[in-house]
Amino acid sequence: MLTNDKLPLIREKALWMRRTAFTMVHRAQLGHPGGDFSAMDILATLYFGVLNHDPKRPNWPDRDRFVMSKGHATGALYSALCAAGYFPEDWLKTYMQPKSLLNGHPNRNYLAGVETNTGPLGHGFPVATGIAIAGQITGATYRTFVLTGDGEQQEGSNWEAAMVAGHRKLVNLTLIIDRNRLQQGAGTEETSGLDPLDDKYRAFGFDVFEVDGHDPAALLAVLGTAPGTKPRCVIANTVKGKGVSFMEGVASWHHGVPTDAQYEQAMKELV
Amino acid sequence: MAHAAPTAVGFQDCRNIWVKTLEDLAEADPRIVAVVNDSVGSSKLNSFQKRFPDRLINVGIAEQVMVGVGAGLANGGRIPFVSAAGCFITGRALEQVKADIAYAGFNVKLVGQSSGIAYGELGATHHSIEDFAWLRPLTNLTVICPADAWETAEAVKWAAAHQGPVYLRLSRMPVPDLDISNRQFRPGRAEVVRRGEDLAIIACGTTVHLAASAADLLTAEGIHARVLNFSTINPLDEAALHDAAATGAIVTVEEASVRGGLGGAVAEFTAGHRPVPVERIGFPGFLPTGSTDWLFREYGLSPEGIAAAAHRALSRKA
Ligand SMILES: Cc1ncc(C[n+]2csc(CCOP(=O)(O)OP(=O)(O)O)c2C)c(N)n1
Ligand SMILES: [Mg+2]
């Protein structure tokens, strides 16, 4: 059911998550804000519009799974998990501090709601494929969503997973690619080009959708609809650093951290 | 990525000398190329890329391909320096390192950047503390972990001239230059940093200067510790280990797992040749979140921690 009445909530949460993530990164003087901000609307749409989940029962066997393969974007993931009620807000202050449960990359042994440990790129999609196979062979009803970066798609493990998922027709599996066209040091197309990404996934047996990754309505229109006959690949066109003028589309904000003045500026813009 | 700790006076980030040395070598020898995985910046190769754009091969985020491409470039007569974060060039591409580089014996120089726990806060996936254990058994692969800027430059020059596979384990943690006169870089040979006969402290990389400071603390107590810079992990300097065991007690220190690395190698050697107490300082396994400095102190990689281990080793001395 497409419920556009979810949109105000998703937008409100996405704004709170951006402010929260930037506050975490500013305090820690560490993090990956560029990739946090390109993924923020995708995560807000999933957690507040798509996933069938219950933070009070994080191990509920029939929960929908979300795997954050681009594990460096913990500003986005942790602010989403916190907004959804997986852990109390005061934990956010501990981001990357000694012995914190909010490690620089997510650890399922530290936090409820984290399905698998990520950080090295190219791990989430294979694990999500396994989760989907478990669902397929047991007849479970849950769906599995995995978000990778676009630079991350250069890892061959993604294409091995894609071959398995396409071969097994894992209809309950949705791969979302955060297509911000930047990786760590430069643009994806000047580093090791990915285009045409849609044709590649179609050739691997996926139904491919291309959407504006900052438009919750467009995201909901794909992610919120019942599975088809093939696994899905959603190419979400995004802007790295989206929402803060000086970060948008600037590669060095991949792991840039704000000065006090930049932080104040961002807080003025994020309203 | 984690930001570097503020640099104390006289302390240097050895990545600067690594890249300066490589650029000098590349200027003189057109066969030298660099291979990276979206790691131009983190390997400090931006100026190399500007000077030698055709000789910087960025394969994207694809470490297995990166190491395989390195082997192929060597086959094609190039001298590749394959450079990436230590955790990924070893862990992610381990079979390529084993089969394509060590076993095939290609003339490839693997360079692990920001090794050990340079990425403290980023967690166990980004720590490279298992690398010694993974690489040490690989036949043909020379494994070198330089202790300071001078040794980093020498190791890079030696690797370029050496015919055969090399793993250079570089750090990002600023370190001081060791105060040793008339130094000569001799791969496969331990370097004496402090003389002493009461026990031997065997260290490598970022921990050698800490071991020297520990020896100074011990001297104040009347204990004379020999300190060895054991920068070559493979092959081992067995003669130096024989002499170290003759002191009757050994402490090993490394920015790595205590299982299977330098400490493991020393324990293997002493068990087989001359059993003596060996106290190993390093990391026990997957580490909690925390800065590099905090993790060093927490796990006793400090002058005080090393001196305490020396006392434990001495108390077990026969
Ligand atoms: C296996 C592996 N290689 C290298 C890295 C270092 N790294 C962290 S993020 C990143 C760039 C990721 O780019 P992309 O997937 O496009 O992510 P986004 O733009 O969404 O931040 C790199 C190279 C890593 N984490 N894992
Ligand atoms: Mg990207």
Tab-separated table of C-alpha atoms in Angstrom, chain B residues 168-284:
chain	number	residue	atom	x	y	z
B	168	LEU	CA	56.445	-3.074	3.715
B	169	ARG	CA	54.312	-2.473	6.756
B	170	LEU	CA	54.079	1.279	7.211
B	171	SER	CA	52.510	3.267	9.969
B	172	ARG	CA	50.762	6.581	10.207
B	173	MET	CA	51.485	7.101	13.862
B	174	PRO	CA	54.178	9.770	14.217
B	175	VAL	CA	57.458	8.377	15.574
B	176	PRO	CA	60.819	9.958	16.468
B	177	ASP	CA	64.038	9.034	14.703
B	178	LEU	CA	65.938	6.446	16.739
B	179	ASP	CA	69.155	7.852	18.229
B	180	ILE	CA	71.605	5.380	16.765
B	181	SER	CA	74.828	6.499	15.109
B	182	ASN	CA	76.326	5.080	11.919
B	183	ARG	CA	73.233	3.233	10.891
B	184	GLN	CA	73.179	0.861	8.011
B	185	PHE	CA	70.001	-0.742	6.720
B	186	ARG	CA	70.460	-4.494	6.666
B	187	PRO	CA	67.285	-6.433	5.834
B	188	GLY	CA	67.011	-9.646	7.770
B	189	ARG	CA	69.268	-8.307	10.538
B	190	ALA	CA	68.129	-6.929	13.867
B	191	GLU	CA	69.504	-3.549	14.886
B	192	VAL	CA	70.816	-2.928	18.399
B	193	VAL	CA	69.122	0.154	19.853
B	194	ARG	CA	70.310	-0.278	23.459
B	195	ARG	CA	73.003	-2.586	24.796
B	196	GLY	CA	72.327	-4.734	27.865
B	197	GLU	CA	72.678	-8.259	29.224
B	198	ASP	CA	69.875	-8.604	31.798
B	199	LEU	CA	67.124	-9.229	29.281
B	200	ALA	CA	66.251	-8.448	25.667
B	201	ILE	CA	63.351	-6.332	24.475
B	202	ILE	CA	62.510	-7.156	20.881
B	203	ALA	CA	60.339	-4.603	19.123
B	204	CYS	CA	59.384	-3.430	15.655
B	205	GLY	CA	57.766	-0.451	13.994
B	206	THR	CA	56.108	2.196	16.136
B	207	THR	CA	57.011	0.391	19.362
B	208	VAL	CA	60.815	0.497	19.062
B	209	HIS	CA	61.147	4.000	20.494
B	210	LEU	CA	58.790	2.997	23.316
B	211	ALA	CA	61.034	-0.002	24.052
B	212	ALA	CA	64.052	2.316	24.151
B	213	SER	CA	62.263	4.549	26.661
B	214	ALA	CA	61.351	1.473	28.695
B	215	ALA	CA	65.023	0.479	28.749
B	216	ASP	CA	65.843	3.939	30.074
B	217	LEU	CA	63.311	3.459	32.882
B	218	LEU	CA	64.855	0.087	33.671
B	219	THR	CA	68.395	1.505	33.664
B	220	ALA	CA	67.322	3.868	36.445
B	221	GLU	CA	66.485	0.739	38.446
B	222	GLY	CA	69.828	-0.862	37.633
B	223	ILE	CA	68.422	-3.238	35.040
B	224	HIS	CA	70.199	-3.286	31.703
B	225	ALA	CA	67.920	-4.251	28.883
B	226	ARG	CA	69.084	-4.861	25.351
B	227	VAL	CA	66.680	-3.338	22.841
B	228	LEU	CA	66.519	-4.766	19.344
B	229	ASN	CA	64.810	-3.173	16.385
B	230	PHE	CA	63.507	-6.304	14.691
B	231	SER	CA	62.234	-4.617	11.567
B	232	THR	CA	62.477	-7.707	9.371
B	233	ILE	CA	59.805	-10.159	10.488
B	234	ASN	CA	60.469	-12.571	7.659
B	235	PRO	CA	63.119	-13.963	7.406
B	236	LEU	CA	64.033	-13.884	11.098
B	237	ASP	CA	67.495	-12.885	12.322
B	238	GLU	CA	68.167	-16.156	14.115
B	239	ALA	CA	71.648	-15.165	15.307
B	240	ALA	CA	70.221	-12.130	17.088
B	241	LEU	CA	67.533	-14.330	18.634
B	242	HIS	CA	70.165	-16.803	19.887
B	243	ASP	CA	71.977	-13.937	21.587
B	244	ALA	CA	68.753	-12.477	22.948
B	245	ALA	CA	67.791	-15.816	24.474
B	246	ALA	CA	71.248	-15.984	26.093
B	247	THR	CA	70.209	-13.065	28.347
B	248	GLY	CA	67.646	-15.443	29.860
B	249	ALA	CA	64.511	-13.341	29.449
B	250	ILE	CA	62.736	-11.715	26.508
B	251	VAL	CA	59.966	-9.174	26.049
B	252	THR	CA	58.443	-8.689	22.611
B	253	VAL	CA	56.519	-5.559	21.620
B	254	GLU	CA	54.531	-4.960	18.466
B	255	GLU	CA	51.582	-2.915	17.235
B	256	ALA	CA	49.951	-6.182	16.263
B	257	SER	CA	48.200	-9.242	17.645
B	258	VAL	CA	50.193	-11.139	20.253
B	259	ARG	CA	49.219	-14.255	18.361
B	260	GLY	CA	51.377	-15.277	15.446
B	261	GLY	CA	53.331	-12.071	14.906
B	262	LEU	CA	56.761	-10.978	16.110
B	263	GLY	CA	56.086	-12.372	19.590
B	264	GLY	CA	54.887	-15.616	18.087
B	265	ALA	CA	57.972	-15.868	15.920
B	266	VAL	CA	60.277	-15.287	18.901
B	267	ALA	CA	58.370	-17.848	20.977
B	268	GLU	CA	58.642	-20.404	18.155
B	269	PHE	CA	62.337	-19.811	17.906
B	270	THR	CA	63.091	-19.951	21.628
B	271	ALA	CA	60.903	-23.037	22.147
B	272	GLY	CA	62.874	-24.800	19.446
B	273	HIS	CA	66.349	-23.617	20.339
B	274	ARG	CA	66.686	-22.133	23.762
B	275	PRO	CA	63.580	-21.974	25.981
B	276	VAL	CA	63.456	-18.783	28.036
B	277	PRO	CA	60.511	-16.777	29.381
B	278	VAL	CA	58.971	-14.618	26.668
B	279	GLU	CA	56.485	-11.877	27.623
B	280	ARG	CA	54.553	-10.668	24.593
B	281	ILE	CA	53.126	-7.162	24.409
B	282	GLY	CA	50.596	-6.405	21.722
B	283	PHE	CA	46.872	-6.787	21.262
B	284	PRO	CA	44.871	-9.831	22.416
